[in-house]
PDB file of C-alpha atoms and ligand atoms in Angstrom:
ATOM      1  CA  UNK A   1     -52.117 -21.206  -8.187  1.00 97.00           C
ATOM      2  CA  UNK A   2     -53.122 -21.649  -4.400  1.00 98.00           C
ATOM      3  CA  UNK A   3     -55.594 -19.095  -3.162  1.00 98.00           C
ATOM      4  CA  UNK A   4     -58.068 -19.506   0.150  1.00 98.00           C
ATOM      5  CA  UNK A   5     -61.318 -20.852   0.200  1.00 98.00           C
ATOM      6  CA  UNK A   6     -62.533 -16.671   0.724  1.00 98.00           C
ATOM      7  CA  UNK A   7     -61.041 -15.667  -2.463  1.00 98.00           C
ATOM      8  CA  UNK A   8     -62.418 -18.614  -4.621  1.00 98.00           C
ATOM      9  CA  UNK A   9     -65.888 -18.449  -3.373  1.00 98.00           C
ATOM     10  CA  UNK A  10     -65.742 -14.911  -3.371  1.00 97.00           C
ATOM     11  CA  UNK A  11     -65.689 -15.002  -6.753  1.00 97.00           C
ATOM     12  CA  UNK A  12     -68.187 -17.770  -7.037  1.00 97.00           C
ATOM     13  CA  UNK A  13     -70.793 -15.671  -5.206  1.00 95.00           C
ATOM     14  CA  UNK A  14     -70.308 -12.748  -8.060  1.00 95.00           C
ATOM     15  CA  UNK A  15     -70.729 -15.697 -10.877  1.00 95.00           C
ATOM     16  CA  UNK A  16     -73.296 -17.814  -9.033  1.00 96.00           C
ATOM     17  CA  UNK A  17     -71.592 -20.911  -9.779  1.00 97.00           C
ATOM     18  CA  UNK A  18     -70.208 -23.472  -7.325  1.00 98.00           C
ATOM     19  CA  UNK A  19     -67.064 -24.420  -6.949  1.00 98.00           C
ATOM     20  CA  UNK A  20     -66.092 -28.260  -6.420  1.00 98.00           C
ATOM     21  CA  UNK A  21     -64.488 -29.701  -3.339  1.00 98.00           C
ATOM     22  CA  UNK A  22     -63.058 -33.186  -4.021  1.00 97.00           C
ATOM     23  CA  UNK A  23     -61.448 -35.227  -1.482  1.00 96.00           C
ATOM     24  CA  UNK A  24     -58.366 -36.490  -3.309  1.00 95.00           C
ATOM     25  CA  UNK A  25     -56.418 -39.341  -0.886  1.00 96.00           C
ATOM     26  CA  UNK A  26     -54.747 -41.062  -4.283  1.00 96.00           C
ATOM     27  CA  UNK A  27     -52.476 -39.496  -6.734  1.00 96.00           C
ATOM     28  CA  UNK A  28     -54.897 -40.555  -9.657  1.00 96.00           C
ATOM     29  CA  UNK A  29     -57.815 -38.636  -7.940  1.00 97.00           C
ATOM     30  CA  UNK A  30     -55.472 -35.461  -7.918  1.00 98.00           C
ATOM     31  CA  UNK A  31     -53.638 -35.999 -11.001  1.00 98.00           C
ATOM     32  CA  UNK A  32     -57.975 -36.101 -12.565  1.00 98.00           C
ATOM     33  CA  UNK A  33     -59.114 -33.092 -10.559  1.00 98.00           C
ATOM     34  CA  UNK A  34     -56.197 -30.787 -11.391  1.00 98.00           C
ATOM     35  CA  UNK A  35     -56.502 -31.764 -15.161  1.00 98.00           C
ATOM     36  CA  UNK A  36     -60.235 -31.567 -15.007  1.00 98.00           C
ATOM     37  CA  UNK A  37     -60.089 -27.910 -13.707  1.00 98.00           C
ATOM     38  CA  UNK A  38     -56.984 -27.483 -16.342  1.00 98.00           C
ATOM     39  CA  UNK A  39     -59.519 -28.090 -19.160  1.00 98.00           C
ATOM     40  CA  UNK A  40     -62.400 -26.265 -18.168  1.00 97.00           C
ATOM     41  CA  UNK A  41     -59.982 -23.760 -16.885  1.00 97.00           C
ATOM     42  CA  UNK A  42     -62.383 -23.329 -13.882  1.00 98.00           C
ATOM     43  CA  UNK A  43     -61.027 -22.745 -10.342  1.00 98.00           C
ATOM     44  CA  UNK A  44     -61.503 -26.249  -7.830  1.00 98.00           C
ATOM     45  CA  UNK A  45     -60.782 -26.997  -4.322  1.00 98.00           C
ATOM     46  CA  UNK A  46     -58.816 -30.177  -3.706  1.00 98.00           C
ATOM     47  CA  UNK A  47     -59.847 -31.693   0.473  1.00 98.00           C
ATOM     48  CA  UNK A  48     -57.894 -33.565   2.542  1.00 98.00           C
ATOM     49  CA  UNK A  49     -60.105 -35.343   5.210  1.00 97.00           C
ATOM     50  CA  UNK A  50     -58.767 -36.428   8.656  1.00 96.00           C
ATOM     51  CA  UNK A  51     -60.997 -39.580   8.013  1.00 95.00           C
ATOM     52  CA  UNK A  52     -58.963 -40.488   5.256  1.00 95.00           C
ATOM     53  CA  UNK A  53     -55.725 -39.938   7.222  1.00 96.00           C
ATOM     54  CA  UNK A  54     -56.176 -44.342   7.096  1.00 95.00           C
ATOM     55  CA  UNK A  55     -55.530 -44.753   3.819  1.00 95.00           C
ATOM     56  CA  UNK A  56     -52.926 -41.535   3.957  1.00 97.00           C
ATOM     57  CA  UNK A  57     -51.840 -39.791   6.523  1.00 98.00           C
ATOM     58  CA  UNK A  58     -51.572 -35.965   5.685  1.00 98.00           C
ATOM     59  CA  UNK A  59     -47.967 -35.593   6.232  1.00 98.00           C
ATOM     60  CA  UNK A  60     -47.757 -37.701   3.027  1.00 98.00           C
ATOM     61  CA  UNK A  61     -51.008 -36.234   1.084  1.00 98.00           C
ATOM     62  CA  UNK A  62     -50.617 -32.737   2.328  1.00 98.00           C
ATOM     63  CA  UNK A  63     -47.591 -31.504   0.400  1.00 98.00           C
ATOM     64  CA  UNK A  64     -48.616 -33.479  -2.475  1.00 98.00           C
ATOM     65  CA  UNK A  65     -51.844 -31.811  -3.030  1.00 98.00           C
ATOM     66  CA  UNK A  66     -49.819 -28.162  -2.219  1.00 98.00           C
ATOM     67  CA  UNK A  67     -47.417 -28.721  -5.000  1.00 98.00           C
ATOM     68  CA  UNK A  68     -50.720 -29.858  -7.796  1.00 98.00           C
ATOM     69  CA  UNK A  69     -52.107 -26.687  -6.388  1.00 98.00           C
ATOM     70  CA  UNK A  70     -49.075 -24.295  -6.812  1.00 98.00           C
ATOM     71  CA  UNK A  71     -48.312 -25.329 -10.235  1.00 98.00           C
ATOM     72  CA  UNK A  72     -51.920 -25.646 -11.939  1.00 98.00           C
ATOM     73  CA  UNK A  73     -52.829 -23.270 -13.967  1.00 98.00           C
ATOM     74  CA  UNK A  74     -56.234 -22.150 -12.539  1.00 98.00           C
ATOM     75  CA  UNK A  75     -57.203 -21.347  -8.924  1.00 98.00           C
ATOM     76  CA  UNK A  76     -56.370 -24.333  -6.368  1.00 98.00           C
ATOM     77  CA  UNK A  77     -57.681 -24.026  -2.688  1.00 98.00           C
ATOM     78  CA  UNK A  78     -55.969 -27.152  -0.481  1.00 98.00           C
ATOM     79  CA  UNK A  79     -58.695 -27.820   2.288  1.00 98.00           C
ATOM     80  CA  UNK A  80     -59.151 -29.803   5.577  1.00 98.00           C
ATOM     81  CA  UNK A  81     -61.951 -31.608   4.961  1.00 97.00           C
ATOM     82  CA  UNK A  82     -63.998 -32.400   8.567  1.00 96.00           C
ATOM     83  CA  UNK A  83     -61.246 -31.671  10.821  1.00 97.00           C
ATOM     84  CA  UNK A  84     -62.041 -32.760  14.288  1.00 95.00           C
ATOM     85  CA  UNK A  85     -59.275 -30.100  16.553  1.00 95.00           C
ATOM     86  CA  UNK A  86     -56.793 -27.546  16.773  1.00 94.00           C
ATOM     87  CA  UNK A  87     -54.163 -30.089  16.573  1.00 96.00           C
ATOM     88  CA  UNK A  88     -54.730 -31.440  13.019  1.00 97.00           C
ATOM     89  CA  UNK A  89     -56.080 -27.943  12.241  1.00 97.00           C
ATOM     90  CA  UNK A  90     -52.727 -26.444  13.284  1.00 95.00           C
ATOM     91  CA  UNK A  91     -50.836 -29.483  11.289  1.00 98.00           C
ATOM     92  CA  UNK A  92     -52.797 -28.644   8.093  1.00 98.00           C
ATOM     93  CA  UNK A  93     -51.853 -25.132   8.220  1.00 98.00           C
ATOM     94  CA  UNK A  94     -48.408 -25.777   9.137  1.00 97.00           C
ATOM     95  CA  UNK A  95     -48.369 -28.199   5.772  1.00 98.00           C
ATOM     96  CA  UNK A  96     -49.308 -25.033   3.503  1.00 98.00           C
ATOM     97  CA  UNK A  97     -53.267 -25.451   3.673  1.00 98.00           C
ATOM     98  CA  UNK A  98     -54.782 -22.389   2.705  1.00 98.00           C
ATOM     99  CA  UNK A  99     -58.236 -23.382   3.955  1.00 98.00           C
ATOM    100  CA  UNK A 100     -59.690 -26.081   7.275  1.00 98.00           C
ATOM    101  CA  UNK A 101     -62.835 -27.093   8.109  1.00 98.00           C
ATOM    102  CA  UNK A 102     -63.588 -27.514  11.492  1.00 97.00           C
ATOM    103  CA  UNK A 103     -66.611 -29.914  12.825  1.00 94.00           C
ATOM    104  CA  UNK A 104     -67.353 -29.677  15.696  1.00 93.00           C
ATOM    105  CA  UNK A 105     -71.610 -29.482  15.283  1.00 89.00           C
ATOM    106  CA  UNK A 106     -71.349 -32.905  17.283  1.00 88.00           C
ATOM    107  CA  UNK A 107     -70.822 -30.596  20.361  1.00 91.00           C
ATOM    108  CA  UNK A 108     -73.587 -28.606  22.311  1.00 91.00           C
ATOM    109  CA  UNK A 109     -73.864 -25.285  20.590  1.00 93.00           C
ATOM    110  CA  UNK A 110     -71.786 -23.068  23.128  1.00 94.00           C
ATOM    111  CA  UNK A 111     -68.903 -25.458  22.664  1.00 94.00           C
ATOM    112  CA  UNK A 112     -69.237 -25.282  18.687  1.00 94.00           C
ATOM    113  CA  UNK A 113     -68.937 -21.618  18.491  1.00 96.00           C
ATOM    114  CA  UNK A 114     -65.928 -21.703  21.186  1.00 97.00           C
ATOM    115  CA  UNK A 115     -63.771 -24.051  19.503  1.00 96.00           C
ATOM    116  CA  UNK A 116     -64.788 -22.870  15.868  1.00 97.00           C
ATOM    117  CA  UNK A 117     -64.058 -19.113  17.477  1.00 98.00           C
ATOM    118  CA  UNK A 118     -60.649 -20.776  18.894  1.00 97.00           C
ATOM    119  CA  UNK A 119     -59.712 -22.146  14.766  1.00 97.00           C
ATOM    120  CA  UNK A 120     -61.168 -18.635  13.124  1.00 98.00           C
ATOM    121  CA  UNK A 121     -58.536 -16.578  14.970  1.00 97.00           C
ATOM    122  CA  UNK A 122     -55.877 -19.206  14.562  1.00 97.00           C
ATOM    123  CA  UNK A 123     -56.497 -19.411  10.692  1.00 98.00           C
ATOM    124  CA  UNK A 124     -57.179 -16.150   9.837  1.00 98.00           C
ATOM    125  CA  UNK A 125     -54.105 -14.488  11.232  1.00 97.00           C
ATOM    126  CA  UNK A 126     -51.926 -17.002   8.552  1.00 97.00           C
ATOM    127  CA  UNK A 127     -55.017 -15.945   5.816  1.00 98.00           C
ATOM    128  CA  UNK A 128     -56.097 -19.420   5.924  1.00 98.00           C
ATOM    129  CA  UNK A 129     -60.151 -19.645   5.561  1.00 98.00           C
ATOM    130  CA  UNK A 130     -62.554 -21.154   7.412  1.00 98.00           C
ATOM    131  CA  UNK A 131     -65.756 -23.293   7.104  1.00 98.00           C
ATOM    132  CA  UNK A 132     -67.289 -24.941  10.080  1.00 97.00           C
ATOM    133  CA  UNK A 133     -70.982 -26.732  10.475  1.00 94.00           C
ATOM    134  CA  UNK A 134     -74.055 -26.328  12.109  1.00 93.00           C
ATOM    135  CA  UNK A 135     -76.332 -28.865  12.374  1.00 87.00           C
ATOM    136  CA  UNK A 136     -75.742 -32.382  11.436  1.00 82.00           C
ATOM    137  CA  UNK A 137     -75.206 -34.040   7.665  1.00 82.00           C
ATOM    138  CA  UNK A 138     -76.436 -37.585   8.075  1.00 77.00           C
ATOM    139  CA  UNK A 139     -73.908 -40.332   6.944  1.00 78.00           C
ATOM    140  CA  UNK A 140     -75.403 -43.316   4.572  1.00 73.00           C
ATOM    141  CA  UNK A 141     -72.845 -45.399   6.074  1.00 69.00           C
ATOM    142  CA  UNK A 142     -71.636 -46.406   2.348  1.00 69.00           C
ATOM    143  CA  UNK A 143     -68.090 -44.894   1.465  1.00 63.00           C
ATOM    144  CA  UNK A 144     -68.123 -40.858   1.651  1.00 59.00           C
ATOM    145  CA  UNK A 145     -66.023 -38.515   4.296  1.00 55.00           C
ATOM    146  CA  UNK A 146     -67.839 -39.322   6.918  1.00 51.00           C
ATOM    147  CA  UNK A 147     -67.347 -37.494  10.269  1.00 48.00           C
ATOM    148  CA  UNK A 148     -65.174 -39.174  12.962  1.00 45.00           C
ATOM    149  CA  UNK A 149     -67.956 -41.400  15.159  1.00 44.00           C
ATOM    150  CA  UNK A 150     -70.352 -40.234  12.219  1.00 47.00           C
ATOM    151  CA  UNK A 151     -73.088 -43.234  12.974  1.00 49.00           C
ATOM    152  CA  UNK A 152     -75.713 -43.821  10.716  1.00 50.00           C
ATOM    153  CA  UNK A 153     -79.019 -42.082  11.241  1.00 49.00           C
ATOM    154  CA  UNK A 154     -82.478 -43.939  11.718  1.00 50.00           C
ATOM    155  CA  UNK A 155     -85.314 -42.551   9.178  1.00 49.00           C
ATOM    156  CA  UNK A 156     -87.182 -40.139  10.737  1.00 51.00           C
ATOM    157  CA  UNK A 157     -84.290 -38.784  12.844  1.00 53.00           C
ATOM    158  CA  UNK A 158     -82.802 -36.529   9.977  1.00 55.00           C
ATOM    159  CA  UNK A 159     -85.048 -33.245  10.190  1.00 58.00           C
ATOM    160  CA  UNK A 160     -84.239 -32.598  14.313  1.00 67.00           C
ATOM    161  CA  UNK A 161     -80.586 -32.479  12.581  1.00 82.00           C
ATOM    162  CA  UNK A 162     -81.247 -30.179   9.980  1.00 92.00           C
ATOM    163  CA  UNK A 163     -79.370 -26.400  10.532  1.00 94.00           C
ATOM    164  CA  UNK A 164     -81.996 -23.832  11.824  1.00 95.00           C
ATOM    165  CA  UNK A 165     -81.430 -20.508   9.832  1.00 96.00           C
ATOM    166  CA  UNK A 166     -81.729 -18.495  13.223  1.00 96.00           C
ATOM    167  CA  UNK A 167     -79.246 -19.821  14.746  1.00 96.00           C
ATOM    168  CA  UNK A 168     -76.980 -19.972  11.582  1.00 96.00           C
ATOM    169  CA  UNK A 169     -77.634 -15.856  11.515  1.00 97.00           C
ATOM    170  CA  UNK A 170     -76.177 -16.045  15.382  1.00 97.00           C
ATOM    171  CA  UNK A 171     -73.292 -18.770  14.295  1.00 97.00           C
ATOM    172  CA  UNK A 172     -71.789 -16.853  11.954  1.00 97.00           C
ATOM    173  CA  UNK A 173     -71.832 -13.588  12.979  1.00 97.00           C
ATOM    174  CA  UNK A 174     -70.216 -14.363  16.264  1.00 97.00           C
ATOM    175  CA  UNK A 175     -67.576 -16.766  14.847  1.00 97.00           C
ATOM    176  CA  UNK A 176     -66.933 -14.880  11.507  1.00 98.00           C
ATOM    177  CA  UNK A 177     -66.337 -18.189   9.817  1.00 98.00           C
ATOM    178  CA  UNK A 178     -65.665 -17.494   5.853  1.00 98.00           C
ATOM    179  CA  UNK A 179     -68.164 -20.372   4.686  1.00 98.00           C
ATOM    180  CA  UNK A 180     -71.253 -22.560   6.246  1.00 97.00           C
ATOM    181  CA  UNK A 181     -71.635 -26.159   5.827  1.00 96.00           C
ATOM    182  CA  UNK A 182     -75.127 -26.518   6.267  1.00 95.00           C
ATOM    183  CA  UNK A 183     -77.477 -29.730   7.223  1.00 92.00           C
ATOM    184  CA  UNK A 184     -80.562 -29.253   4.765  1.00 93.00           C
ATOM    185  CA  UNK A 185     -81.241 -33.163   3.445  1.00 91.00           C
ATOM    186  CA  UNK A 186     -77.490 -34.082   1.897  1.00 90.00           C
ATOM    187  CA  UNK A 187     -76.135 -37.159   3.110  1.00 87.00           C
ATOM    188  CA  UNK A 188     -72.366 -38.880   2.760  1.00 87.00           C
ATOM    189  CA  UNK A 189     -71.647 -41.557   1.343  1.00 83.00           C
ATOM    190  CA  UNK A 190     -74.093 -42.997  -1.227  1.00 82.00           C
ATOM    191  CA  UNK A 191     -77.634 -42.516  -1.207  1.00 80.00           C
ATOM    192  CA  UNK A 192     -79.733 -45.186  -0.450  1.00 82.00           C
ATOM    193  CA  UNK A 193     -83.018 -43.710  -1.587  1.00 79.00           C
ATOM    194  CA  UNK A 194     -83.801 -40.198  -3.690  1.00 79.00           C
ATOM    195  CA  UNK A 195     -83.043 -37.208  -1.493  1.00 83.00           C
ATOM    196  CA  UNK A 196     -85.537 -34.529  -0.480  1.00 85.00           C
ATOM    197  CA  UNK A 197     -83.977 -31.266  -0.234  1.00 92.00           C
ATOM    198  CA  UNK A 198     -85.000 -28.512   2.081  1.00 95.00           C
ATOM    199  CA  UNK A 199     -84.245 -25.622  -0.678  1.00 96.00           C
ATOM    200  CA  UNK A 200     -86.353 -23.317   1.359  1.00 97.00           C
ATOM    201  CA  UNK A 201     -84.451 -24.063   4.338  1.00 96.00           C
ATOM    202  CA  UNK A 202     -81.389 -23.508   2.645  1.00 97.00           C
ATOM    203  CA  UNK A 203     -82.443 -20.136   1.163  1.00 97.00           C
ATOM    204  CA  UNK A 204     -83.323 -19.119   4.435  1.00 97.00           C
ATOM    205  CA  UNK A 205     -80.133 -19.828   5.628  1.00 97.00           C
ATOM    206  CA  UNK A 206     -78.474 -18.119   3.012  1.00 97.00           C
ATOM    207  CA  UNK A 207     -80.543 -15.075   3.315  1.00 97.00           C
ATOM    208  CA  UNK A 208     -79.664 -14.763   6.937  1.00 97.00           C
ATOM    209  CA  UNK A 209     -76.062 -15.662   6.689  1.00 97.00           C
ATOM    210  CA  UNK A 210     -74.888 -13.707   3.671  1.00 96.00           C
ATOM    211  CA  UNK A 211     -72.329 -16.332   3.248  1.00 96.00           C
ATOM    212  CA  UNK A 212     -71.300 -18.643   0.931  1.00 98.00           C
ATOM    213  CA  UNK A 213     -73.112 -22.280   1.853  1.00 98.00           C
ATOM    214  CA  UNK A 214     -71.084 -25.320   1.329  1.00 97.00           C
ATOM    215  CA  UNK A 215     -73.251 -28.548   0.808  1.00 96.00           C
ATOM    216  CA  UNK A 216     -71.764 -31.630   2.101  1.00 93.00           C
ATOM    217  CA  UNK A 217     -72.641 -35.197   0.476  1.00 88.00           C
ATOM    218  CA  UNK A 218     -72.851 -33.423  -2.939  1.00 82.00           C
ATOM    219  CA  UNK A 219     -72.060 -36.308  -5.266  1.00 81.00           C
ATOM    220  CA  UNK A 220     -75.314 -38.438  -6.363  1.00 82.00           C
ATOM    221  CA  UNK A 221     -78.167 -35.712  -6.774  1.00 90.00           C
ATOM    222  CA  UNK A 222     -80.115 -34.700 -10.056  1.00 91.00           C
ATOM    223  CA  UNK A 223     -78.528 -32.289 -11.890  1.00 93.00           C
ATOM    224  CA  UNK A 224     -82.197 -29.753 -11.151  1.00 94.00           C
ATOM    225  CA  UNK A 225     -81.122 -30.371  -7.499  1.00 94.00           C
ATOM    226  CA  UNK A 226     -77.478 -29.073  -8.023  1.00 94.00           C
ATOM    227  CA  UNK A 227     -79.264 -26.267 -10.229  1.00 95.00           C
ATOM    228  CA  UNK A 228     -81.363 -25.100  -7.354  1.00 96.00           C
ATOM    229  CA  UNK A 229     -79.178 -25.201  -4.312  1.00 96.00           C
ATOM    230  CA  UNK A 230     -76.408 -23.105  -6.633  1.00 97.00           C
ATOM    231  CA  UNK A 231     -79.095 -21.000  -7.641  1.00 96.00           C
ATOM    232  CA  UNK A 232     -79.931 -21.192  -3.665  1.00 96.00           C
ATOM    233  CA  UNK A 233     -77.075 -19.737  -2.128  1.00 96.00           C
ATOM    234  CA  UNK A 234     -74.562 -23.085  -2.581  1.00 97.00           C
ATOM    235  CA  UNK A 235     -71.179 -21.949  -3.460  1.00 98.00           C
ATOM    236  CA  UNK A 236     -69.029 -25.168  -2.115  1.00 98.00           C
ATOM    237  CA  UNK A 237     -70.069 -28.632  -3.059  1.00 97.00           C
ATOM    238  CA  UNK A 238     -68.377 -31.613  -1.789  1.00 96.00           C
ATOM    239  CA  UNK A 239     -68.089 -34.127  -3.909  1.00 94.00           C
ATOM    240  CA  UNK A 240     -66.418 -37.783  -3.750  1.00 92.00           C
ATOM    241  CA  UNK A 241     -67.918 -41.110  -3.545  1.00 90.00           C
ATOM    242  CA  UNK A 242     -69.801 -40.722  -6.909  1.00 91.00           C
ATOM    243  CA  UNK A 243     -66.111 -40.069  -8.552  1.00 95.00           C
ATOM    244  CA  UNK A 244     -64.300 -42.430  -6.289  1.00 95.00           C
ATOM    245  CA  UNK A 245     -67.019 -45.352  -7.695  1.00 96.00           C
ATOM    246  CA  UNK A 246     -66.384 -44.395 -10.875  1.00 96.00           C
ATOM    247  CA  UNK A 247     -62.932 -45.299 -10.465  1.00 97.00           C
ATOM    248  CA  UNK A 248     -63.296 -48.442  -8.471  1.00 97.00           C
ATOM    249  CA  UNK A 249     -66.089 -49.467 -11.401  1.00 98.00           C
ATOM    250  CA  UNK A 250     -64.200 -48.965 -14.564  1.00 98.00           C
ATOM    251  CA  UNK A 251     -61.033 -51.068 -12.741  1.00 98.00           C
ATOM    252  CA  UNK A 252     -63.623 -53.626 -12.246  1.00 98.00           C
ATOM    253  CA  UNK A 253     -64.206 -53.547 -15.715  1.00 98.00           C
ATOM    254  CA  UNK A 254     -60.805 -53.252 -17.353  1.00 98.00           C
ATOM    255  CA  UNK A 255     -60.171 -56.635 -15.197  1.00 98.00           C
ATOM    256  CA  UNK A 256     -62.754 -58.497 -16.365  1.00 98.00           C
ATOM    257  CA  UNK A 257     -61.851 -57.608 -19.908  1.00 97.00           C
ATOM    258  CA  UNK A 258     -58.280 -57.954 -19.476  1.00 96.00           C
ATOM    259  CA  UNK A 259     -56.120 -61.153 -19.173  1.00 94.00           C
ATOM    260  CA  UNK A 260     -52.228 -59.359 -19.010  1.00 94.00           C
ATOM    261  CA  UNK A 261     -52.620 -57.330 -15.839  1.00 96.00           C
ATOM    262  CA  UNK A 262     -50.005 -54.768 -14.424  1.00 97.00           C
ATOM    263  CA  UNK A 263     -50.741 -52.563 -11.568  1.00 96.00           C
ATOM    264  CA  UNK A 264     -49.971 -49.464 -13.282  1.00 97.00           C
ATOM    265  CA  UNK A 265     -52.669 -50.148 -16.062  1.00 97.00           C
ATOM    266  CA  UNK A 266     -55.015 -49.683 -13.450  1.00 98.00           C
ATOM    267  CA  UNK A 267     -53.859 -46.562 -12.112  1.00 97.00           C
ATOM    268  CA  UNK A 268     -54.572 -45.102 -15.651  1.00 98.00           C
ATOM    269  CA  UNK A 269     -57.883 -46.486 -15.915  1.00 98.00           C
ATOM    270  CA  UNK A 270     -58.821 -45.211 -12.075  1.00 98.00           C
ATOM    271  CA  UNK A 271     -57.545 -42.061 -13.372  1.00 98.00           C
ATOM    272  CA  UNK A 272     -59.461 -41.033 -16.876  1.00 98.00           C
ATOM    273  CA  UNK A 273     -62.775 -42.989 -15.063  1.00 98.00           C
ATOM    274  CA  UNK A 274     -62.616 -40.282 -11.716  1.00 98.00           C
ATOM    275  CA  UNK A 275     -61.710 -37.243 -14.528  1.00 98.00           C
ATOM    276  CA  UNK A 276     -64.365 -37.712 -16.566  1.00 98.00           C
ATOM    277  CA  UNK A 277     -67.238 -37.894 -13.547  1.00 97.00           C
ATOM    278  CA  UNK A 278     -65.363 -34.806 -11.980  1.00 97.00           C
ATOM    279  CA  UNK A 279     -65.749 -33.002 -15.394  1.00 97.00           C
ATOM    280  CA  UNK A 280     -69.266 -34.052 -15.746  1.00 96.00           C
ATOM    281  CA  UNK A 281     -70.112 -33.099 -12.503  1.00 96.00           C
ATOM    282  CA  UNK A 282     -67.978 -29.902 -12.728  1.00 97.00           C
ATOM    283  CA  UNK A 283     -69.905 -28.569 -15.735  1.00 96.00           C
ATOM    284  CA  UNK A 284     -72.894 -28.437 -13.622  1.00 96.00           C
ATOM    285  CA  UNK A 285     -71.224 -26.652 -10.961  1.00 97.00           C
ATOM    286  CA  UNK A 286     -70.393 -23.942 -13.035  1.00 95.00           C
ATOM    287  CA  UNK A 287     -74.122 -23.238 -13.882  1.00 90.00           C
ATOM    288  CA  UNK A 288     -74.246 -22.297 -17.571  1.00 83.00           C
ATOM    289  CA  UNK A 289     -77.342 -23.576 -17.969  1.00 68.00           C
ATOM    290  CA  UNK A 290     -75.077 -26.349 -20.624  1.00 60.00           C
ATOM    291  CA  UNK A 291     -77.471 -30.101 -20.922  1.00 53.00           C
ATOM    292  CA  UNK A 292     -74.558 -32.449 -19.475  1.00 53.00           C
ATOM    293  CA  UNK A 293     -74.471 -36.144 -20.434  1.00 48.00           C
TER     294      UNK A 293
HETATM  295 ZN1  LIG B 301     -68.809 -33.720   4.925  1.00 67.04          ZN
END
């Protein structure tokens, strides 16, 4: 069933668990995510981002990823992943979204919280949720959902980025945004070295907020690190390269093993490779305190 992004980490607050976001911009990463949540019967938010409008546009995607979501059998929230204006906002909604983010953190702050106020009272009035940034999540520069223009950042460079939990207090009481993605150490894409969390940054924020937290570049940590920043207030976690590799890896794999190729083989393979890392990664999400292998 479809709900909003309020309603399923509404309920993810009460169970402190976390609910997965995966971008899905191939019908074998949505036909895995849907029948991972299926299994575990656990609620999951399939994203759409603009980036990935390049490899398909969201007039195509969109309505695919509506339909998955109407007919699965456990909550479904469809969400704009790093949307960049009202236009694509508005298109999103129009296409039976039930949730957008909107990033605009690259601005100055007083233009963040005008255009983010400009999407809240847009969305709201068609119950569509809303999660916007503050602060900036560094990019690796290797695969991820990067943010349009989203350069690279030098070493050293990262903390000045990192979401202030003052001004996070300020953000989202003025904007009444339904979820915070927050800049405390994540990056996109894949990580080039072990990540250092700011988990006392993040339970500041969270404390000041009172608001879910969405983490952004949420495929690659330790499973303690997942532990903690669920335990920490995280109730969204993006996740996507990890899973997308996964697929690309065991393709890799069935080729080299393989001498009678057909295209549709593949598809199969990218499929049950992407499931089972979304599973694995899932089951930590959910915060049972279950070993996963
Ligand atoms: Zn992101």
């Amino acid at each position: 069933m479809l709900v909003n992004l309020k309603e399923i980490l509404t309920k993810a607050e009460a169970g402190n668990y976390a609910v997965g976001a995966f971008n899905s911009p191939t019908l074998e990463s949505v036909r895995a995510v849907i029948e991972a949540a299926e299994e575990l019967q656990a609620p999951i938010i399939l994203s759409h981002a603009e980036v990935h409008n390049e490899i398909i546009p969201i007039e195509i995607m969109g309505p695919i990823l509506i339909d998955f979501a109407k007919r699965a059998n456990v909550p479904v929230t469809v969400h704009l992943d790093h949307g960049s204006n009202l236009e694509i906002v508005k298109k999103a909604i129009d296409i039976g979204f039930s949730s957008v983010m909107i990033d605009a953190s690259h601005m100055n702050y007083e233009d963040n919280v005008r255009t983010v106020i400009e999407i809240v009272e847009y969305a709201h009035r068609q119950n569509v949720s809303v999660e916007a940034e503050l602060g900036m999540i560094a990019s690796s520069g290797i695969g991820g959902e990067e943010t349009k223009g989203g350069e690279p950042f030098a070493e050293g460079d990262l903390i000045d980025y990192y979401t202030d939990p003052l001004i996070a207090k300020d953000f989202v009481e003025i904007t009444e945004i339904d979820a915070l993605a927050a800049s405390f150490g994540t990056v996109h894409g894949i990580y080039l070295k072990e990540p250092n969390l700011d988990f006392d940054r993040l339970r500041a924020i969270y404390k000041n907020i009172q608001r879910p937290v969405v983490m952004h570049g949420g495929s690659g940590l330790s499973e303690e690190d997942y532990v903690t920043a669920i335990n920490s207030g995280v109730r969204k976690i993006n996740y996507y390269s990890y899973a997308a590799k996964a697929g690309a890896y065991a393709i890799k794999d069935f080729i080299e093993n393989n001498s009678n190729l057909f295209y549709h083989d593949l598809t199969v393979v990218a499929k049950d490779a992407i499931k089972k890392d979304v599973i694995r990664a899932m089951k930590i999400f959910l915060n049972k305190g279950e070993v996963v292998r």
